[in-house]
């Protein structure tokens, strides 16, 4: 594999493009909006500058990485001649099904199609194509340039050869690929999201405040970040979407999202990206936002 297309220039997409480009792959970064592509490239440049300041890369490394990235707003042009397409669009089933249907029509028959979904069924996504054996999940962790894990999810029809190829490719990126099967939430979010949801329930029920809950989990359980702060960084809308996928998939009430989470998302308090969540990021990341709301 030499040429990789990445669909979506947002947080995950530009991170995935960064990692592939830094490891010598030619990357076609695709987004429907030119402004998003420019913002994505600016983020990659900023992250490379941080690495340069820490002397973990050289100026030449930075220039070569940026030189390996080309941008496109046209899907057909962007995926032309690519060996692998990694979709990193928003976590919405309807959008992903449309993208994969279109990809199946415009990509070479040999091209492997991967999705960075964190919860949606690979089998269902693959069913939108005529190449379900060549569809696989590559769930990168955020921030992509730093986090080592890639959750590799096999759909019902994903071939052994495609799985082996993607596992080996992920290792070439300096990541640790871990193969899992296709069930709602996979492994990472099947375990993480109920914990985050329970932390929100604990706040909702007035057991403790935001900082207190996070402090208990950081100091008592050796978590690097408390679950409420982590939810803010993931995006409360993303957490809600993943919980809904698991609730719909398993029909088990333990995955039902907390009413507080639902209300916060409806109110537009999505965490870091909106400036407000469980903490108030518009003033200070340490400012408490809702810790006493239910005390």
mmCIF file of C-alpha atoms in Angstrom:
data_model
loop_
_atom_site.group_PDB
_atom_site.id
_atom_site.type_symbol
_atom_site.label_atom_id
_atom_site.label_comp_id
_atom_site.label_asym_id
_atom_site.label_seq_id
_atom_site.Cartn_x
_atom_site.Cartn_y
_atom_site.Cartn_z
ATOM 1 C CA UNK A 1 0.000 0.000 0.000
ATOM 2 C CA UNK A 2 1.289 3.410 -0.982
ATOM 3 C CA UNK A 3 -1.657 5.762 -1.387
ATOM 4 C CA UNK A 4 -4.334 6.295 1.255
ATOM 5 C CA UNK A 5 -7.488 8.402 1.056
ATOM 6 C CA UNK A 6 -8.965 9.841 4.245
ATOM 7 C CA UNK A 7 -12.518 11.147 4.139
ATOM 8 C CA UNK A 8 -13.210 13.964 6.578
ATOM 9 C CA UNK A 9 -10.740 16.635 7.691
ATOM 10 C CA UNK A 10 -12.070 16.991 11.237
ATOM 11 C CA UNK A 11 -10.373 15.958 14.460
ATOM 12 C CA UNK A 12 -10.096 12.259 13.630
ATOM 13 C CA UNK A 13 -9.611 12.661 9.887
ATOM 14 C CA UNK A 14 -6.721 15.109 10.067
ATOM 15 C CA UNK A 15 -5.118 12.992 12.802
ATOM 16 C CA UNK A 16 -5.327 9.850 10.654
ATOM 17 C CA UNK A 17 -3.971 11.750 7.638
ATOM 18 C CA UNK A 18 -1.112 13.071 9.793
ATOM 19 C CA UNK A 19 -0.065 9.600 10.947
ATOM 20 C CA UNK A 20 -0.130 8.036 7.479
ATOM 21 C CA UNK A 21 1.738 10.983 5.922
ATOM 22 C CA UNK A 22 4.366 10.987 8.668
ATOM 23 C CA UNK A 23 5.033 7.316 7.927
ATOM 24 C CA UNK A 24 5.721 7.892 4.244
ATOM 25 C CA UNK A 25 2.324 7.242 2.669
ATOM 26 C CA UNK A 26 0.820 9.491 0.037
ATOM 27 C CA UNK A 27 -2.398 10.798 1.574
ATOM 28 C CA UNK A 28 -5.446 12.193 -0.215
ATOM 29 C CA UNK A 29 -7.407 14.170 2.386
ATOM 30 C CA UNK A 30 -10.998 14.619 1.225
ATOM 31 C CA UNK A 31 -13.738 16.876 2.545
ATOM 32 C CA UNK A 32 -16.761 18.531 0.968
ATOM 33 C CA UNK A 33 -15.678 21.949 2.286
ATOM 34 C CA UNK A 34 -12.423 23.648 1.307
ATOM 35 C CA UNK A 35 -12.473 25.558 4.599
ATOM 36 C CA UNK A 36 -12.475 22.259 6.506
ATOM 37 C CA UNK A 37 -9.475 21.051 4.520
ATOM 38 C CA UNK A 38 -7.585 24.261 5.274
ATOM 39 C CA UNK A 39 -8.441 23.967 8.970
ATOM 40 C CA UNK A 40 -7.374 20.306 8.963
ATOM 41 C CA UNK A 41 -4.018 21.128 7.379
ATOM 42 C CA UNK A 42 -3.504 23.956 9.869
ATOM 43 C CA UNK A 43 -4.102 21.490 12.711
ATOM 44 C CA UNK A 44 -1.620 19.003 11.244
ATOM 45 C CA UNK A 45 0.962 21.774 10.869
ATOM 46 C CA UNK A 46 0.397 22.920 14.460
ATOM 47 C CA UNK A 47 0.818 19.361 15.755
ATOM 48 C CA UNK A 48 3.986 18.890 13.722
ATOM 49 C CA UNK A 49 5.332 22.150 15.130
ATOM 50 C CA UNK A 50 4.740 20.813 18.647
ATOM 51 C CA UNK A 51 6.669 17.657 17.764
ATOM 52 C CA UNK A 52 9.429 19.787 16.262
ATOM 53 C CA UNK A 53 9.666 21.872 19.433
ATOM 54 C CA UNK A 54 10.088 18.668 21.438
ATOM 55 C CA UNK A 55 12.782 17.522 18.948
ATOM 56 C CA UNK A 56 10.836 14.325 18.274
ATOM 57 C CA UNK A 57 10.945 15.172 14.554
ATOM 58 C CA UNK A 58 13.190 17.320 12.355
ATOM 59 C CA UNK A 59 12.276 20.219 10.074
ATOM 60 C CA UNK A 60 12.804 17.834 7.145
ATOM 61 C CA UNK A 61 10.359 15.348 8.685
ATOM 62 C CA UNK A 62 7.774 18.099 8.993
ATOM 63 C CA UNK A 63 8.228 19.223 5.388
ATOM 64 C CA UNK A 64 8.051 15.655 4.068
ATOM 65 C CA UNK A 65 4.920 14.913 6.071
ATOM 66 C CA UNK A 66 3.119 17.976 4.754
ATOM 67 C CA UNK A 67 4.405 17.222 1.258
ATOM 68 C CA UNK A 68 2.779 13.796 1.408
ATOM 69 C CA UNK A 69 -0.707 15.286 1.820
ATOM 70 C CA UNK A 70 -2.910 16.414 -1.059
ATOM 71 C CA UNK A 71 -6.415 17.798 -0.553
ATOM 72 C CA UNK A 72 -9.599 17.226 -2.545
ATOM 73 C CA UNK A 73 -13.212 18.305 -2.427
ATOM 74 C CA UNK A 74 -14.253 15.875 -5.186
ATOM 75 C CA UNK A 75 -14.723 12.298 -3.946
ATOM 76 C CA UNK A 76 -14.063 10.528 -7.233
ATOM 77 C CA UNK A 77 -10.894 12.507 -7.885
ATOM 78 C CA UNK A 78 -9.716 12.068 -4.308
ATOM 79 C CA UNK A 79 -10.020 8.267 -4.194
ATOM 80 C CA UNK A 80 -8.586 7.690 -7.662
ATOM 81 C CA UNK A 81 -5.628 5.288 -7.532
ATOM 82 C CA UNK A 82 -5.813 4.723 -3.780
ATOM 83 C CA UNK A 83 -5.177 1.369 -2.109
ATOM 84 C CA UNK A 84 -7.169 2.113 1.045
ATOM 85 C CA UNK A 85 -9.894 4.585 1.943
ATOM 86 C CA UNK A 86 -10.414 5.452 5.606
ATOM 87 C CA UNK A 87 -13.747 7.143 6.266
ATOM 88 C CA UNK A 88 -13.686 9.509 9.252
ATOM 89 C CA UNK A 89 -16.928 11.408 8.782
ATOM 90 C CA UNK A 90 -19.395 12.217 11.528
ATOM 91 C CA UNK A 91 -20.774 9.324 13.606
ATOM 92 C CA UNK A 92 -24.078 9.090 11.713
ATOM 93 C CA UNK A 93 -25.293 5.869 10.113
ATOM 94 C CA UNK A 94 -27.182 7.520 7.246
ATOM 95 C CA UNK A 95 -24.146 9.594 6.272
ATOM 96 C CA UNK A 96 -21.779 6.621 6.465
ATOM 97 C CA UNK A 97 -24.050 4.375 4.378
ATOM 98 C CA UNK A 98 -24.228 7.051 1.673
ATOM 99 C CA UNK A 99 -20.444 7.505 1.689
ATOM 100 C CA UNK A 100 -19.774 3.774 1.376
ATOM 101 C CA UNK A 101 -22.321 3.349 -1.393
ATOM 102 C CA UNK A 102 -20.603 6.164 -3.295
ATOM 103 C CA UNK A 103 -17.138 4.771 -2.543
ATOM 104 C CA UNK A 104 -18.107 1.373 -3.871
ATOM 105 C CA UNK A 105 -19.095 2.983 -7.142
ATOM 106 C CA UNK A 106 -16.013 5.165 -7.666
ATOM 107 C CA UNK A 107 -13.152 3.151 -6.116
ATOM 108 C CA UNK A 108 -11.067 0.511 -7.878
ATOM 109 C CA UNK A 109 -12.265 -3.034 -7.256
ATOM 110 C CA UNK A 110 -9.102 -3.797 -5.277
ATOM 111 C CA UNK A 111 -9.462 -0.849 -2.894
ATOM 112 C CA UNK A 112 -10.090 -1.695 0.761
ATOM 113 C CA UNK A 113 -12.711 0.459 2.473
ATOM 114 C CA UNK A 114 -12.273 1.172 6.186
ATOM 115 C CA UNK A 115 -14.368 3.168 8.620
ATOM 116 C CA UNK A 116 -13.182 4.916 11.750
ATOM 117 C CA UNK A 117 -16.598 4.455 13.373
ATOM 118 C CA UNK A 118 -16.486 4.038 17.135
ATOM 119 C CA UNK A 119 -19.734 2.070 17.440
ATOM 120 C CA UNK A 120 -21.698 1.536 14.205
ATOM 121 C CA UNK A 121 -21.927 -1.978 12.749
ATOM 122 C CA UNK A 122 -19.230 -2.746 10.177
ATOM 123 C CA UNK A 123 -21.498 -5.440 8.752
ATOM 124 C CA UNK A 124 -24.283 -2.922 8.183
ATOM 125 C CA UNK A 125 -21.913 -0.446 6.546
ATOM 126 C CA UNK A 126 -20.437 -3.207 4.358
ATOM 127 C CA UNK A 127 -23.935 -4.177 3.190
ATOM 128 C CA UNK A 128 -24.148 -0.830 1.373
ATOM 129 C CA UNK A 129 -21.366 -2.032 -0.951
ATOM 130 C CA UNK A 130 -20.728 -4.835 -3.401
ATOM 131 C CA UNK A 131 -17.422 -5.644 -1.666
ATOM 132 C CA UNK A 132 -18.323 -6.578 1.943
ATOM 133 C CA UNK A 133 -15.216 -8.764 2.132
ATOM 134 C CA UNK A 134 -13.106 -5.611 1.671
ATOM 135 C CA UNK A 135 -14.840 -3.488 4.335
ATOM 136 C CA UNK A 136 -13.312 -3.256 7.806
ATOM 137 C CA UNK A 137 -13.250 -1.021 10.885
ATOM 138 C CA UNK A 138 -10.152 0.961 11.880
ATOM 139 C CA UNK A 139 -11.068 2.684 15.134
ATOM 140 C CA UNK A 140 -8.222 5.078 15.892
ATOM 141 C CA UNK A 141 -8.078 6.754 19.307
ATOM 142 C CA UNK A 142 -7.938 10.519 19.831
ATOM 143 C CA UNK A 143 -5.435 12.201 19.597
ATOM 144 C CA UNK A 144 -4.418 9.935 16.716
ATOM 145 C CA UNK A 145 -0.727 10.953 16.476
ATOM 146 C CA UNK A 146 -0.209 10.060 20.155
ATOM 147 C CA UNK A 147 -2.523 7.170 21.019
ATOM 148 C CA UNK A 148 -1.113 3.726 20.196
ATOM 149 C CA UNK A 149 -4.270 1.633 19.889
ATOM 150 C CA UNK A 150 -6.144 0.895 16.686
ATOM 151 C CA UNK A 151 -9.220 -1.249 17.229
ATOM 152 C CA UNK A 152 -9.538 -3.413 14.104
ATOM 153 C CA UNK A 153 -13.129 -4.568 13.669
ATOM 154 C CA UNK A 154 -14.044 -7.449 11.391
ATOM 155 C CA UNK A 155 -17.465 -7.334 9.814
ATOM 156 C CA UNK A 156 -19.400 -10.550 9.241
ATOM 157 C CA UNK A 157 -17.968 -10.866 5.713
ATOM 158 C CA UNK A 158 -14.545 -9.223 6.138
ATOM 159 C CA UNK A 159 -11.939 -11.548 4.633
ATOM 160 C CA UNK A 160 -8.950 -12.968 6.490
ATOM 161 C CA UNK A 161 -6.632 -11.395 3.918
ATOM 162 C CA UNK A 162 -8.080 -7.905 4.381
ATOM 163 C CA UNK A 163 -7.896 -8.263 8.162
ATOM 164 C CA UNK A 164 -4.268 -9.396 7.989
ATOM 165 C CA UNK A 165 -3.404 -6.544 5.615
ATOM 166 C CA UNK A 166 -4.938 -3.877 7.870
ATOM 167 C CA UNK A 167 -3.372 -5.351 11.013
ATOM 168 C CA UNK A 168 0.066 -5.237 9.374
ATOM 169 C CA UNK A 169 -0.538 -1.753 7.989
ATOM 170 C CA UNK A 170 -1.516 -0.436 11.426
ATOM 171 C CA UNK A 171 1.682 -1.867 12.903
ATOM 172 C CA UNK A 172 3.689 -0.009 10.228
ATOM 173 C CA UNK A 173 2.167 3.213 11.574
ATOM 174 C CA UNK A 174 3.720 2.463 14.956
ATOM 175 C CA UNK A 175 0.327 1.528 16.376
ATOM 176 C CA UNK A 176 -0.813 -1.542 18.295
ATOM 177 C CA UNK A 177 -3.654 -3.117 16.303
ATOM 178 C CA UNK A 178 -6.133 -5.217 18.275
ATOM 179 C CA UNK A 179 -8.655 -7.391 16.447
ATOM 180 C CA UNK A 180 -12.238 -7.478 17.726
ATOM 181 C CA UNK A 181 -15.561 -8.698 16.369
ATOM 182 C CA UNK A 182 -18.481 -6.630 15.162
ATOM 183 C CA UNK A 183 -20.887 -5.937 18.016
ATOM 184 C CA UNK A 184 -22.304 -2.555 19.118
ATOM 185 C CA UNK A 185 -19.607 -0.437 20.748
ATOM 186 C CA UNK A 186 -16.955 -3.065 19.912
ATOM 187 C CA UNK A 187 -14.658 -3.345 22.975
ATOM 188 C CA UNK A 188 -13.464 0.203 23.714
ATOM 189 C CA UNK A 189 -16.815 1.942 23.852
ATOM 190 C CA UNK A 190 -18.787 -1.031 25.122
ATOM 191 C CA UNK A 191 -16.762 -0.698 28.319
ATOM 192 C CA UNK A 192 -16.014 3.055 28.332
ATOM 193 C CA UNK A 193 -19.437 4.529 27.550
ATOM 194 C CA UNK A 194 -21.372 2.757 30.335
ATOM 195 C CA UNK A 195 -18.728 4.049 32.767
ATOM 196 C CA UNK A 196 -19.122 7.609 31.486
ATOM 197 C CA UNK A 197 -22.907 7.249 31.556
ATOM 198 C CA UNK A 198 -22.770 5.985 35.147
ATOM 199 C CA UNK A 199 -20.608 8.963 36.124
ATOM 200 C CA UNK A 200 -23.259 11.263 34.632
ATOM 201 C CA UNK A 201 -25.973 9.339 36.507
ATOM 202 C CA UNK A 202 -23.963 9.794 39.715
ATOM 203 C CA UNK A 203 -23.933 13.556 39.123
ATOM 204 C CA UNK A 204 -27.607 13.548 38.101
ATOM 205 C CA UNK A 205 -28.581 11.747 41.320
ATOM 206 C CA UNK A 206 -26.683 14.238 43.472
ATOM 207 C CA UNK A 207 -24.152 11.774 44.855
ATOM 208 C CA UNK A 208 -21.238 14.135 44.192
ATOM 209 C CA UNK A 209 -20.170 17.074 42.052
ATOM 210 C CA UNK A 210 -18.232 17.100 38.778
ATOM 211 C CA UNK A 211 -14.779 17.655 40.227
ATOM 212 C CA UNK A 212 -15.401 15.223 43.066
ATOM 213 C CA UNK A 213 -16.451 12.424 40.710
ATOM 214 C CA UNK A 214 -13.467 13.015 38.450
ATOM 215 C CA UNK A 215 -11.071 13.233 41.407
ATOM 216 C CA UNK A 216 -12.254 9.886 42.782
ATOM 217 C CA UNK A 217 -11.670 8.177 39.440
ATOM 218 C CA UNK A 218 -8.304 9.849 38.818
ATOM 219 C CA UNK A 219 -6.784 9.356 42.248
ATOM 220 C CA UNK A 220 -8.654 6.236 43.323
ATOM 221 C CA UNK A 221 -8.629 4.304 40.040
ATOM 222 C CA UNK A 222 -5.456 5.772 38.457
ATOM 223 C CA UNK A 223 -7.349 7.102 35.433
ATOM 224 C CA UNK A 224 -5.375 9.864 33.673
ATOM 225 C CA UNK A 225 -8.592 11.846 33.177
ATOM 226 C CA UNK A 226 -11.908 11.744 35.026
ATOM 227 C CA UNK A 227 -14.923 10.335 33.130
ATOM 228 C CA UNK A 228 -16.787 13.647 32.978
ATOM 229 C CA UNK A 229 -13.778 15.531 31.674
ATOM 230 C CA UNK A 230 -13.161 12.724 29.202
ATOM 231 C CA UNK A 231 -16.770 12.970 28.022
ATOM 232 C CA UNK A 232 -16.213 16.683 27.392
ATOM 233 C CA UNK A 233 -13.159 15.908 25.266
ATOM 234 C CA UNK A 234 -14.899 13.144 23.314
ATOM 235 C CA UNK A 235 -17.957 15.338 22.772
ATOM 236 C CA UNK A 236 -21.201 14.817 24.660
ATOM 237 C CA UNK A 237 -23.070 14.449 21.371
ATOM 238 C CA UNK A 238 -20.692 11.652 20.370
ATOM 239 C CA UNK A 239 -21.171 9.931 23.744
ATOM 240 C CA UNK A 240 -24.946 10.160 23.324
ATOM 241 C CA UNK A 241 -24.763 8.776 19.789
ATOM 242 C CA UNK A 242 -22.657 5.792 20.866
ATOM 243 C CA UNK A 243 -24.925 5.012 23.823
ATOM 244 C CA UNK A 244 -27.955 5.142 21.520
ATOM 245 C CA UNK A 245 -26.278 2.728 19.097
ATOM 246 C CA UNK A 246 -25.598 0.278 21.923
ATOM 247 C CA UNK A 247 -29.073 0.705 23.410
ATOM 248 C CA UNK A 248 -30.685 0.074 20.025
ATOM 249 C CA UNK A 249 -28.342 -2.832 19.292
ATOM 250 C CA UNK A 250 -28.620 -4.711 22.582
ATOM 251 C CA UNK A 251 -32.088 -3.515 23.737
ATOM 252 C CA UNK A 252 -30.607 -3.511 27.237
ATOM 253 C CA UNK A 253 -31.639 -0.643 29.574
ATOM 254 C CA UNK A 254 -28.142 -0.464 31.072
ATOM 255 C CA UNK A 255 -27.060 1.353 27.897
ATOM 256 C CA UNK A 256 -29.881 3.934 28.030
ATOM 257 C CA UNK A 257 -28.323 7.429 28.150
ATOM 258 C CA UNK A 258 -28.792 9.478 31.316
ATOM 259 C CA UNK A 259 -31.456 12.234 30.989
ATOM 260 C CA UNK A 260 -28.845 14.810 32.006
ATOM 261 C CA UNK A 261 -26.677 13.855 29.030
ATOM 262 C CA UNK A 262 -29.671 14.073 26.687
ATOM 263 C CA UNK A 263 -30.622 17.514 28.007
ATOM 264 C CA UNK A 264 -27.081 18.876 27.790
ATOM 265 C CA UNK A 265 -26.781 17.795 24.158
ATOM 266 C CA UNK A 266 -30.172 19.326 23.307
ATOM 267 C CA UNK A 267 -29.009 22.547 24.980
ATOM 268 C CA UNK A 268 -25.866 22.604 22.825
ATOM 269 C CA UNK A 269 -23.478 21.966 25.705
ATOM 270 C CA UNK A 270 -21.259 19.454 23.923
ATOM 271 C CA UNK A 271 -17.999 19.796 25.833
ATOM 272 C CA UNK A 272 -14.735 21.265 24.618
ATOM 273 C CA UNK A 273 -15.897 21.859 21.047
ATOM 274 C CA UNK A 274 -18.821 24.064 22.149
ATOM 275 C CA UNK A 275 -16.957 25.732 25.022
ATOM 276 C CA UNK A 276 -19.303 24.280 27.629
ATOM 277 C CA UNK A 277 -19.934 20.838 29.025
ATOM 278 C CA UNK A 278 -19.337 19.523 32.499
ATOM 279 C CA UNK A 279 -16.620 22.186 32.689
ATOM 280 C CA UNK A 280 -16.662 25.737 31.332
ATOM 281 C CA UNK A 281 -13.925 25.895 28.685
ATOM 282 C CA UNK A 282 -14.769 29.417 27.611
ATOM 283 C CA UNK A 283 -13.177 30.799 30.797
ATOM 284 C CA UNK A 284 -10.966 28.093 32.238
ATOM 285 C CA UNK A 285 -10.709 24.348 31.848
ATOM 286 C CA UNK A 286 -10.773 24.152 35.633
ATOM 287 C CA UNK A 287 -13.961 26.150 36.082
ATOM 288 C CA UNK A 288 -16.802 23.980 37.281
ATOM 289 C CA UNK A 289 -19.964 24.179 35.220
ATOM 290 C CA UNK A 290 -22.669 21.956 36.708
ATOM 291 C CA UNK A 291 -21.178 20.305 39.779
ATOM 292 C CA UNK A 292 -23.767 21.655 42.198
ATOM 293 C CA UNK A 293 -26.781 21.530 39.903
ATOM 294 C CA UNK A 294 -28.256 18.466 41.544
ATOM 295 C CA UNK A 295 -26.833 18.771 45.090
#
